[in-house]
Amino acid sequence: MSQERRYSFEFFPTKTEAGHEKLLNVAHQLAAFKPDFFSCTYGAGGSTRDRTLNTVLQLEREVNIPAAPHLSCVGDTKAELRELLAQYKDAGVKRIVALRGDLPSGMGMASGELRHASDLVSFIREETGAHFHIEVAAYPEMHPQARNFEDDIKHFVHKVKAGADSAITQYFFSADCYFYFLERVQKQGVDIPIVPGIMPITNYSKLARFSDACGAEIPRWIRKQLEAYSDDTASIQAFGEQVVTEMSERLLQGGAPGLHFYTLNQAEPSLAIWNNLKLPR
Ligand code: FAD
């Protein structure tokens, strides 16, 4: 297994002091595995602006792992984005995950001046040159609002050409869609690393709800098995761990340049997969 692969863990900023303490505890546990970076999500429209900023700075300073803020453009003005970029740059942050974002329902129309993630990537390059390593999002199963796969691929390629250094995928449960996506974009000249986003399976109803919202497919054979376990949490977790481990193994064997874990601020589910894969740390 190549040592150059990169591994990362994603968190979301919490609203409560207790939640934040838990996040830091989890980050300390995960730091022992020497990931390449942590990332922290951003509520489109700026709802987590300060919390994302503070969490990222704390992860860097107290947990000692490079941290990458997510930044979305759909509800922020250029002036707000410029200010945040300057704060991150001054604090020594080197990596950023650039997104369009989705405004939460009830927040009305997008008020941002930048419409697509590609606009944000260009904006970051204009404002800060080569300072940031820019990650963008990729959708092997197609973004849910895309008109068709062709269009989505075209927009992804455009976003990469705007200045992205690497990409992280939406989660999926079929390695084939990842390899197919990779082949399609590589044919269009994309040669940046595209790292699979890995979602551990721990709770079926939450996962089903979330997957419907973000357009991630839970294959029928997985869905049926999880439904059959009903509220038997231990069986759901054991089956989920096996399924996600086997898929991750296939991804790495097929050449995936690393893995990005959606931790949902929990250590154990990601670490179980990490340990099963005997990742080289
Ligand atoms: P884009 O790349 O702009 O694409 C969105 C849609 O617009 C696609 O259908 C695309 O085909 C289309 N499109 C792109 N360019 C054009 C164009 N020029 N003309 C017409 N159509 C176009 N959301 C958050 O709010 N906060 C987060 O922290 C967050 N983190 C994420 C992390 C990862 C790794 C991923 C995969 C997603 C994350 N999201 C987050 C969700 C993301 O914001 C949504 O999926 C959003 O709907 C799209 O964001 P994007 O950056 O992919 O947008």
XYZ file of N, CA and C and ligand atoms in Angstrom, residues 10 40-44 70 72 97-102 115-118 137-139 143 145-146 151-152 155 158-159 168-170 260 262, ligand 1:
155
model
N -13.573 14.101 8.973
C -14.412 15.313 8.926
C -15.273 15.429 10.187
N -13.618 20.599 8.811
C -14.762 21.012 9.626
C -15.789 21.704 8.728
N -17.022 21.240 8.772
C -18.045 21.723 7.845
C -18.460 23.162 8.172
N -19.202 23.735 7.219
C -19.615 25.142 7.291
C -21.093 25.209 6.948
N -21.884 25.865 7.763
C -23.315 26.000 7.467
C -23.516 27.062 6.407
N -24.049 26.646 5.250
C -24.223 27.613 4.162
C -25.046 28.793 4.661
N -14.325 23.986 5.782
C -15.171 24.004 4.594
C -15.660 25.445 4.475
N -18.538 27.691 2.068
C -19.503 27.635 0.966
C -19.886 29.047 0.564
N -11.805 23.540 1.957
C -12.734 22.743 1.137
C -13.765 23.724 0.580
N -13.723 23.955 -0.728
C -14.533 25.013 -1.353
C -15.802 24.423 -1.962
N -16.942 24.944 -1.500
C -18.237 24.377 -1.890
C -19.225 25.451 -2.286
N -20.245 25.022 -3.018
C -21.366 25.927 -3.245
C -22.209 25.999 -1.986
N -22.504 24.818 -1.401
C -23.350 24.764 -0.209
C -24.818 24.669 -0.568
N -25.608 24.329 0.422
C -27.070 24.278 0.289
C -27.637 25.103 1.414
N -22.176 31.893 -7.543
C -23.269 30.920 -7.684
C -22.821 29.469 -7.582
N -21.632 29.197 -8.088
C -21.181 27.802 -8.157
C -19.854 27.654 -7.421
N -19.559 26.404 -7.045
C -18.284 26.178 -6.345
C -17.113 26.612 -7.222
N -17.252 26.459 -8.537
C -16.143 26.877 -9.432
C -15.875 28.375 -9.283
N -15.773 19.248 -4.014
C -16.630 18.061 -3.855
C -16.824 17.371 -5.209
N -16.919 16.036 -5.158
C -17.186 15.251 -6.378
C -18.348 14.301 -6.081
N -19.115 13.987 -7.111
C -20.324 13.171 -6.928
C -20.332 11.994 -7.903
N -24.540 14.730 -8.826
C -25.143 15.663 -7.881
C -26.659 15.646 -8.080
N -28.972 17.745 -8.091
C -29.638 18.782 -8.899
C -29.123 18.836 -10.336
N -28.177 17.984 -10.665
C -27.616 18.052 -12.029
C -28.668 17.587 -13.036
N -23.596 16.698 -17.931
C -23.520 18.072 -17.442
C -22.719 18.152 -16.149
N -22.992 17.199 -15.272
C -22.339 17.215 -13.966
C -20.829 17.010 -14.120
N -19.315 20.195 -15.387
C -19.169 21.201 -14.333
C -18.047 20.843 -13.357
N -14.814 21.717 -15.017
C -14.661 23.182 -15.007
C -14.168 23.657 -13.623
N -14.736 23.039 -12.576
C -14.369 23.408 -11.197
C -12.903 23.065 -10.924
N -12.863 15.546 -2.830
C -13.386 14.548 -1.899
C -14.787 14.203 -2.402
N -15.108 12.913 -2.431
C -16.420 12.560 -2.982
C -17.519 12.579 -1.925
N -18.723 12.754 -2.418
C -19.900 12.423 -1.614
C -19.781 10.935 -1.278
N -11.424 9.666 3.061
C -11.864 10.782 3.902
C -13.085 10.277 4.674
N -16.292 10.523 7.036
C -17.340 11.382 7.605
C -17.597 10.846 9.017
P -21.161 22.841 -7.386
O -19.859 22.241 -7.793
O -21.371 24.285 -7.688
O -22.303 21.972 -8.086
C -23.645 22.056 -7.648
C -24.586 21.771 -8.821
O -24.512 22.840 -9.762
C -24.269 20.492 -9.598
O -25.482 19.928 -10.003
C -23.474 20.999 -10.784
O -23.596 20.131 -11.919
C -24.148 22.353 -11.035
N -23.242 23.339 -11.635
C -21.972 23.591 -11.311
N -21.460 24.572 -12.067
C -22.451 24.972 -12.902
C -22.561 25.946 -13.927
N -21.524 26.727 -14.265
N -23.745 26.074 -14.585
C -24.805 25.291 -14.261
N -24.764 24.346 -13.294
C -23.603 24.186 -12.628
N -22.514 21.646 2.278
C -22.481 22.632 3.191
O -23.411 23.452 3.237
N -21.442 22.742 4.085
C -20.375 21.900 4.071
O -19.466 22.029 4.872
C -20.371 20.854 3.093
N -19.319 19.987 2.987
C -19.295 19.061 1.984
C -18.167 18.244 1.834
C -18.109 17.288 0.820
C -16.866 16.447 0.672
C -19.217 17.125 -0.053
C -19.185 16.065 -1.135
C -20.343 17.929 0.087
C -20.396 18.913 1.084
N -21.488 19.772 1.236
C -21.477 20.757 2.193
C -22.654 19.632 0.371
C -22.591 20.558 -0.859
O -22.568 21.907 -0.456
C -23.848 20.293 -1.694
O -23.794 19.021 -2.258
C -24.188 21.357 -2.724
O -25.487 21.059 -3.228
C -23.257 21.389 -3.917
O -22.043 21.873 -3.603
P -20.828 21.783 -4.665
O -19.694 22.472 -4.061
O -20.644 20.402 -5.123
O -21.475 22.665 -5.859
